[in-house]
Coordinates of C-alpha atoms in Angstrom, one line a residue:
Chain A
X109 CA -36.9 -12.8 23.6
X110 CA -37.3 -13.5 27.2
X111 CA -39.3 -15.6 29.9
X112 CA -41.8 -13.5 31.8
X113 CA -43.5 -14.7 35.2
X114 CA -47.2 -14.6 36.0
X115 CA -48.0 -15.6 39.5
X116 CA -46.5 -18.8 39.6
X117 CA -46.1 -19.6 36.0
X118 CA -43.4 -18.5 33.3
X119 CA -44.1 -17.3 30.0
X120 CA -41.9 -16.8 27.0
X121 CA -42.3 -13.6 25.0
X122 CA -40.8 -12.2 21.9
X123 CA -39.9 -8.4 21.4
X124 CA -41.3 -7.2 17.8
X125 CA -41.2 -3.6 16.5
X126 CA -43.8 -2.0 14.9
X127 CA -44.0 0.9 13.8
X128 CA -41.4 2.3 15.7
X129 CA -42.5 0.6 19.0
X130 CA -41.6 -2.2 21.0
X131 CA -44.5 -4.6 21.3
X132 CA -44.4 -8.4 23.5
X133 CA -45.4 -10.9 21.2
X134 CA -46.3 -14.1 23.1
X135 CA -44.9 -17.6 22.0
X136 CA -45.6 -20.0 24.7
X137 CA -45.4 -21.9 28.1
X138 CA -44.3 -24.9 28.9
X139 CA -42.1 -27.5 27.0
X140 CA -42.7 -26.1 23.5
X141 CA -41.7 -22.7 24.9
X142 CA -38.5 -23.7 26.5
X143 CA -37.7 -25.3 23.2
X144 CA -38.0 -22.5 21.3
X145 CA -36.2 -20.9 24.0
X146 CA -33.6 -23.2 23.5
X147 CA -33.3 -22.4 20.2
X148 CA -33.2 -19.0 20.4
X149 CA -30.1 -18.9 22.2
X150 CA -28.4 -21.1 19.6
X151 CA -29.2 -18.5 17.1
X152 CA -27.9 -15.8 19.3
X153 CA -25.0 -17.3 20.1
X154 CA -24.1 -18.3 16.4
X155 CA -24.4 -14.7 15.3
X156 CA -22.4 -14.0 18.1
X157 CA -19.7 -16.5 17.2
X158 CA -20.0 -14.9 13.5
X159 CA -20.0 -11.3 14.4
X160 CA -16.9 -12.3 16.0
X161 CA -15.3 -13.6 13.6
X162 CA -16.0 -11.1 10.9
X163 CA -14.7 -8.5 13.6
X164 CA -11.4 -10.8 13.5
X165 CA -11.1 -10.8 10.3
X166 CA -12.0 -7.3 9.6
X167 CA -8.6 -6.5 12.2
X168 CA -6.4 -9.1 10.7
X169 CA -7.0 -7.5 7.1
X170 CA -6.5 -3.4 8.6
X171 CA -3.3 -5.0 10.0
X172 CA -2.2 -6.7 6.7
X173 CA -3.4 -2.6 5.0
X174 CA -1.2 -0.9 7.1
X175 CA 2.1 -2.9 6.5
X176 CA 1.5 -2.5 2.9
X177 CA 1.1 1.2 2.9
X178 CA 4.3 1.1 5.3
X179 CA 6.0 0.0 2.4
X180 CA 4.4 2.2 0.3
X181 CA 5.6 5.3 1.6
X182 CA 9.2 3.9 1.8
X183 CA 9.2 2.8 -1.0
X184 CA 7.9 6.2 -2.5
X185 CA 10.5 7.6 -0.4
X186 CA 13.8 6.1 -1.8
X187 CA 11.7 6.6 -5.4
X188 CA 11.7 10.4 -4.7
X189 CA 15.5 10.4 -3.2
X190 CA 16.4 8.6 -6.1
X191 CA 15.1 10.6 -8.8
X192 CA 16.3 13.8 -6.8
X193 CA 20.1 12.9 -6.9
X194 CA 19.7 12.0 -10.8
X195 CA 19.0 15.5 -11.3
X196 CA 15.0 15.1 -11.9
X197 CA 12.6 17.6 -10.1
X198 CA 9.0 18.0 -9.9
X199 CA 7.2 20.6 -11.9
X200 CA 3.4 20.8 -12.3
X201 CA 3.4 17.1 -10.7
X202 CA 5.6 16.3 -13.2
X203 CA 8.8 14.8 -12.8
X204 CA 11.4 17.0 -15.1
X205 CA 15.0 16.8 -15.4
X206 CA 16.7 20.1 -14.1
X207 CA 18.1 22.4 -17.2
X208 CA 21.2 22.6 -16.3
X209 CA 21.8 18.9 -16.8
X210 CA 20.1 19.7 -20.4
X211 CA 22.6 22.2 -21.7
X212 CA 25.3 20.5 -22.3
X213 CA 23.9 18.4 -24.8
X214 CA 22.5 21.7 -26.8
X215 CA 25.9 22.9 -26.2
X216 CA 27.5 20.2 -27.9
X217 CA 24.7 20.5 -30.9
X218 CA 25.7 24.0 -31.6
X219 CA 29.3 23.2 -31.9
Chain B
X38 CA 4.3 12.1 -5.5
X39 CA 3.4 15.1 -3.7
X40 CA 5.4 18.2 -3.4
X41 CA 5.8 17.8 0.6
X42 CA 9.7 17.6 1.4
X43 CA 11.4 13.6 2.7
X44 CA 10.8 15.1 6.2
X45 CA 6.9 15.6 5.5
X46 CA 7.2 19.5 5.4
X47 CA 6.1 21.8 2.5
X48 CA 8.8 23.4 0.5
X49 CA 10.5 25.9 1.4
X50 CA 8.9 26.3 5.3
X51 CA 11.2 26.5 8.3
X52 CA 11.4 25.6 11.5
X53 CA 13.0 22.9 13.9
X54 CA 9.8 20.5 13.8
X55 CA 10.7 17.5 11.7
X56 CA 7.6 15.9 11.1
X57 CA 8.7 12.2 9.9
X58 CA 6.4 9.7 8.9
X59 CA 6.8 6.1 10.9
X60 CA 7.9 4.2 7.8
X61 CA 11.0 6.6 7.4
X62 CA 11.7 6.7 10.7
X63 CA 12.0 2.9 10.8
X64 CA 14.5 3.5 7.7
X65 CA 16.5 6.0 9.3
X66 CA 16.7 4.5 12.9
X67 CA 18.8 1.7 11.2
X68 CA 21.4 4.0 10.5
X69 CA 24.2 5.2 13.0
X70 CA 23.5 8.9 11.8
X71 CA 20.0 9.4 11.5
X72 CA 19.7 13.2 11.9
X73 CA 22.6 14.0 9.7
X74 CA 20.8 11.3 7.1
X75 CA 17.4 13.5 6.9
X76 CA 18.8 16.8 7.0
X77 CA 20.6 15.9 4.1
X78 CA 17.6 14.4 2.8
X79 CA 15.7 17.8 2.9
X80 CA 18.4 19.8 1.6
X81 CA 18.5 17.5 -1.7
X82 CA 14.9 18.1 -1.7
X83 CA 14.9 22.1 -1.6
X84 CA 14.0 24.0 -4.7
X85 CA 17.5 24.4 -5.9
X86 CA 19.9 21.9 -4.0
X87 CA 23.5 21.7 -4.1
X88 CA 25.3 19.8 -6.8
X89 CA 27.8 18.3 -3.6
X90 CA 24.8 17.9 -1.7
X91 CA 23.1 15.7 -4.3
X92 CA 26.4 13.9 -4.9
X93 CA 26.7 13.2 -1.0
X94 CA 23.3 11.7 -1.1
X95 CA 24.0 9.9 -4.2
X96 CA 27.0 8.1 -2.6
X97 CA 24.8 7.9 0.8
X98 CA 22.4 6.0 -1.2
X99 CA 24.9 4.0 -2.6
X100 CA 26.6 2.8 0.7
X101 CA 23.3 2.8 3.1
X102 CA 22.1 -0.8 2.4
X103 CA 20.2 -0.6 5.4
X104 CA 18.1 2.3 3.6
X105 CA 17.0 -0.5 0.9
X106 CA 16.9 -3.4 3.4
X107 CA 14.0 -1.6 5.2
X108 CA 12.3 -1.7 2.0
X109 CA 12.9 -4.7 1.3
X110 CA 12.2 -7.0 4.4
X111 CA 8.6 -4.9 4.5
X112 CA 7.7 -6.3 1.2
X113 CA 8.6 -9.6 2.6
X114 CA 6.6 -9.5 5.9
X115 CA 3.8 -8.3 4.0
X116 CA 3.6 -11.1 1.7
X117 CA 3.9 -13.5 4.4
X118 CA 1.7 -11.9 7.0
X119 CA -1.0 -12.3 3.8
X120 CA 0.3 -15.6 3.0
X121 CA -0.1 -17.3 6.8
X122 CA -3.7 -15.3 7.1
X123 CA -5.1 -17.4 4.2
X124 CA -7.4 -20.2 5.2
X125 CA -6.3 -22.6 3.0
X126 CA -4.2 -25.8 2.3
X127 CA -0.3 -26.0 2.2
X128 CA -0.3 -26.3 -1.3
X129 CA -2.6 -23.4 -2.3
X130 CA -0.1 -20.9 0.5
X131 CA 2.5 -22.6 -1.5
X132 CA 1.3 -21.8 -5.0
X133 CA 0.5 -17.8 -3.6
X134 CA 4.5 -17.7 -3.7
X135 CA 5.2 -19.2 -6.4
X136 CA 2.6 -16.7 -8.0
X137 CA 4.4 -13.3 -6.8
X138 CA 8.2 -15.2 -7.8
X139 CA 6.3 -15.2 -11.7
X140 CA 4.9 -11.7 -11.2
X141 CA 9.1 -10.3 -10.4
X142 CA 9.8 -12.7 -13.0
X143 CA 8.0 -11.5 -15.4
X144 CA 8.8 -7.5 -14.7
X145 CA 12.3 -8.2 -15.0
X146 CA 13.4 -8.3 -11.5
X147 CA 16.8 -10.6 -11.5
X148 CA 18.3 -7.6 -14.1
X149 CA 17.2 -4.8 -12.7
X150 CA 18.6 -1.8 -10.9
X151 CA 17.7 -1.4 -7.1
X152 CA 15.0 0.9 -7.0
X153 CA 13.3 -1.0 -9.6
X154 CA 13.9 -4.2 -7.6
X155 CA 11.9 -2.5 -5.1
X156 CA 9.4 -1.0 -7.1
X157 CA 8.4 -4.3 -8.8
X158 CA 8.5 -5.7 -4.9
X159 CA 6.0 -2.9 -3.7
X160 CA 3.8 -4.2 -7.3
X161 CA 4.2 -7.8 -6.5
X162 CA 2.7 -6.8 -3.0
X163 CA -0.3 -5.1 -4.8
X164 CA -0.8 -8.1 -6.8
X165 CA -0.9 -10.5 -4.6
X166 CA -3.5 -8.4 -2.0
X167 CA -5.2 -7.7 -5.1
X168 CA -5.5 -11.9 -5.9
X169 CA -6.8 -12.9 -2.7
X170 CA -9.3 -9.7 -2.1
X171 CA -10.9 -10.4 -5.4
X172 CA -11.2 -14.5 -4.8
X173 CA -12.9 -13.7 -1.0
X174 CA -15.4 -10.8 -3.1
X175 CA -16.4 -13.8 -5.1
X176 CA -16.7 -16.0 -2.7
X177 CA -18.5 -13.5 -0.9
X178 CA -20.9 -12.0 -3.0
X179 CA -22.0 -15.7 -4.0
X180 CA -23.7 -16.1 -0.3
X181 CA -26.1 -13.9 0.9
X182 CA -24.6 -10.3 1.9
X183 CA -26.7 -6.8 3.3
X184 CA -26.3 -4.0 1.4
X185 CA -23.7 -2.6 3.4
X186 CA -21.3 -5.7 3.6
X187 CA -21.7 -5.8 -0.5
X188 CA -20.9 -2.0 -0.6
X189 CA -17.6 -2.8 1.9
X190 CA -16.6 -5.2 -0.5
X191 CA -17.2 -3.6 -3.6
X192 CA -14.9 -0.7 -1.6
X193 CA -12.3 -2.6 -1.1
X194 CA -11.8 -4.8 -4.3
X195 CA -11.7 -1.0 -6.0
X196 CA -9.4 0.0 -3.1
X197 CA -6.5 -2.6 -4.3
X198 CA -7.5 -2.6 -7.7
X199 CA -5.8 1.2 -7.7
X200 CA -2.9 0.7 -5.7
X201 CA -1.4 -2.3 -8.0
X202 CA -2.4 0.5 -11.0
X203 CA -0.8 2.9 -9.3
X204 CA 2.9 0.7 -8.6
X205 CA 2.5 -0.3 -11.9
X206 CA 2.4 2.9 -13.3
X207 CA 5.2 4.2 -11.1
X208 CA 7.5 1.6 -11.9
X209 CA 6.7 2.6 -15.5
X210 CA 7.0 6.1 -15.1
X211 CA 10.5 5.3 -13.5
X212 CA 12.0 3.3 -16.0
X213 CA 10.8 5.8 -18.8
X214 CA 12.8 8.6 -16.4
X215 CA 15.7 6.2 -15.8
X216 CA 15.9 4.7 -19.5
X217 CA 18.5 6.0 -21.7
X218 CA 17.2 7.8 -24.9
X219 CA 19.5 8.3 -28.0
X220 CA 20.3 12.3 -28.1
X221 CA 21.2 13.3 -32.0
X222 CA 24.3 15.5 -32.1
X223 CA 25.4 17.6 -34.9
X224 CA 29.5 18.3 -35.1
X225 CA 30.3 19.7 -38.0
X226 CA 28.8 17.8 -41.2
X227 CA 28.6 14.7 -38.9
X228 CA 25.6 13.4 -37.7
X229 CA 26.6 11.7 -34.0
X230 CA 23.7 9.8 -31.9
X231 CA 24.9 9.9 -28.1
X232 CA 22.9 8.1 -25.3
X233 CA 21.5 10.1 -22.5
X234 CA 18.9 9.7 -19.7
X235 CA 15.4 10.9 -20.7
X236 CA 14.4 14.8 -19.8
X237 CA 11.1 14.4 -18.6
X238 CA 8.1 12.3 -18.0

């Protein structure tokens, strides 16, 4: 949307697509058109103002994601470190406790 | 878990490139040894470590509060940091917290051992992003949305839906690991039950 001047005169147009081009589409002069001007801006402005705010939001919740995938990984960390010095391992994406550790045990059955 | 190494490497490469994620860097750099901390890290980690080697961590773990402190004070900023961002009054910020004390409650967090403390911490965490991404998804979806904000949402209500499965699960899958089972031992005629931890998954 936009005023356009004709000699000595201002118009206010509209810019419409159609069909894949951009056409004027003519609103008014005068009062009524600086009205609608008026309003256009509002609306603009308030999608703007919302845009913005979605934006802010959008960052404040990617911020809040990345502290708790921070703990995550620690977490899984100490998890993993734990389970190593208990004498599990991974096998097949499986955790598994190493043989060794499992022999006495049979040892003692056979006795 | 995957099968990369503490330090981020595959097993069993080589090299002098440590390639350390930020979170255990953070955990590390509170210690007054932090090289000597990781290298022992991925030696406990190798295919076959050393029995001393695993005790040494064992006792490092032990003694290196600062290891679990990290841990814990990022479950705590978390929970605030999601706390403060809610747009709501005193009262509702104040019920969040008294929703994630029930949720350790109720997984047993006063008895249990420290990694579980902190697994049930990293699950509380889950819940409670969980909670308050499902309440703004119904709030949202009850205005008008355009197909691609109602797909974001839909993303990310299923995005913390499987994290909180997935601590859930691993604080399961550790306490099954962790949990003593009753062994049956045969000595002679005698028929003995003896505690041990479980084998396997």
């Amino acid at each position: 949307m936009g005023w356009e001047k004709r000699g000595e005169r201002e118009y206010f147009y509209r810019k419409v697509r159609i069909g894949g081009r951009v056409r004027s589409e003519y609103i008014g002069t005068g009062e009524t058109a600086t009205l609608i001007a008026k309003y256009a801006a509002i609306l603009r402005e308030q999608r703007g103002l919302e845009a913005w705010e979605h934006n802010r939001q959008r960052a404040e919740q990617a911020e809040i994601d990345g502290q708790i995938a921070e703990l995550q990984e620690i977490v899984s960390l100490l998890t993993k470190a734990v389970l190593l010095t208990e004498g599990y391992h991974t096998h097949k994406r499986q955790w598994r406790r190493r043989r060794e550790q499992q022999e006495p045990s049979r040892q003692e059955g056979r006795q | 878990m995957s099968n990369r190494n503490l330090a981020g490497k595959k097993d069993g490469s080589s090299g002098d490139a440590v390639d350390r994620s930020d979170a255990f860097s953070k955990a590390l750099a509170s210690t007054d040894n932090p090289r000597a901390i990781l290298e022992l890290f991925e030696k406990v980690d190798a295919s076959n470590p050393k029995p001393e080697d695993l005790a040494t961590f064992r006792q490092l773990l032990r003694e290196r509060r600062e290891l679990w402190e990290v841990a814990g004070d990022a479950a705590a900023l978390a929970i605030s940091r999601m706390v403060s961002a809610i747009n709501a009054q005193r009262s509702v910020k104040e019920s969040m917290q008294a929703g994630v004390e029930a949720i350790r409650d109720d997984l047993g967090y006063e008895r249990a051992p420290m990694l579980e403390k902190l697994l049930i911490e990293q699950a509380a965490v889950c819940w409670l992003r969980m909670y308050l991404v499902d309440t703004a998804y119904t709030h949202n979806m009850k205005g008008s949305l355009t197909p691609a904000q109602g797909a974001y949402w839909e993303r990310r209500l299923s995005t913390v839906q499987d994290r909180y499965l997935r601590a859930i699960e691993t604080l399961a899958r550790v306490r099954r690991l962790m949990r003593p089972v009753p062994v049956q031992v045969n000595i002679g005629a005698q028929q003995i039950n003896r505690v041990e931890a479980a084998s396997s998954e």
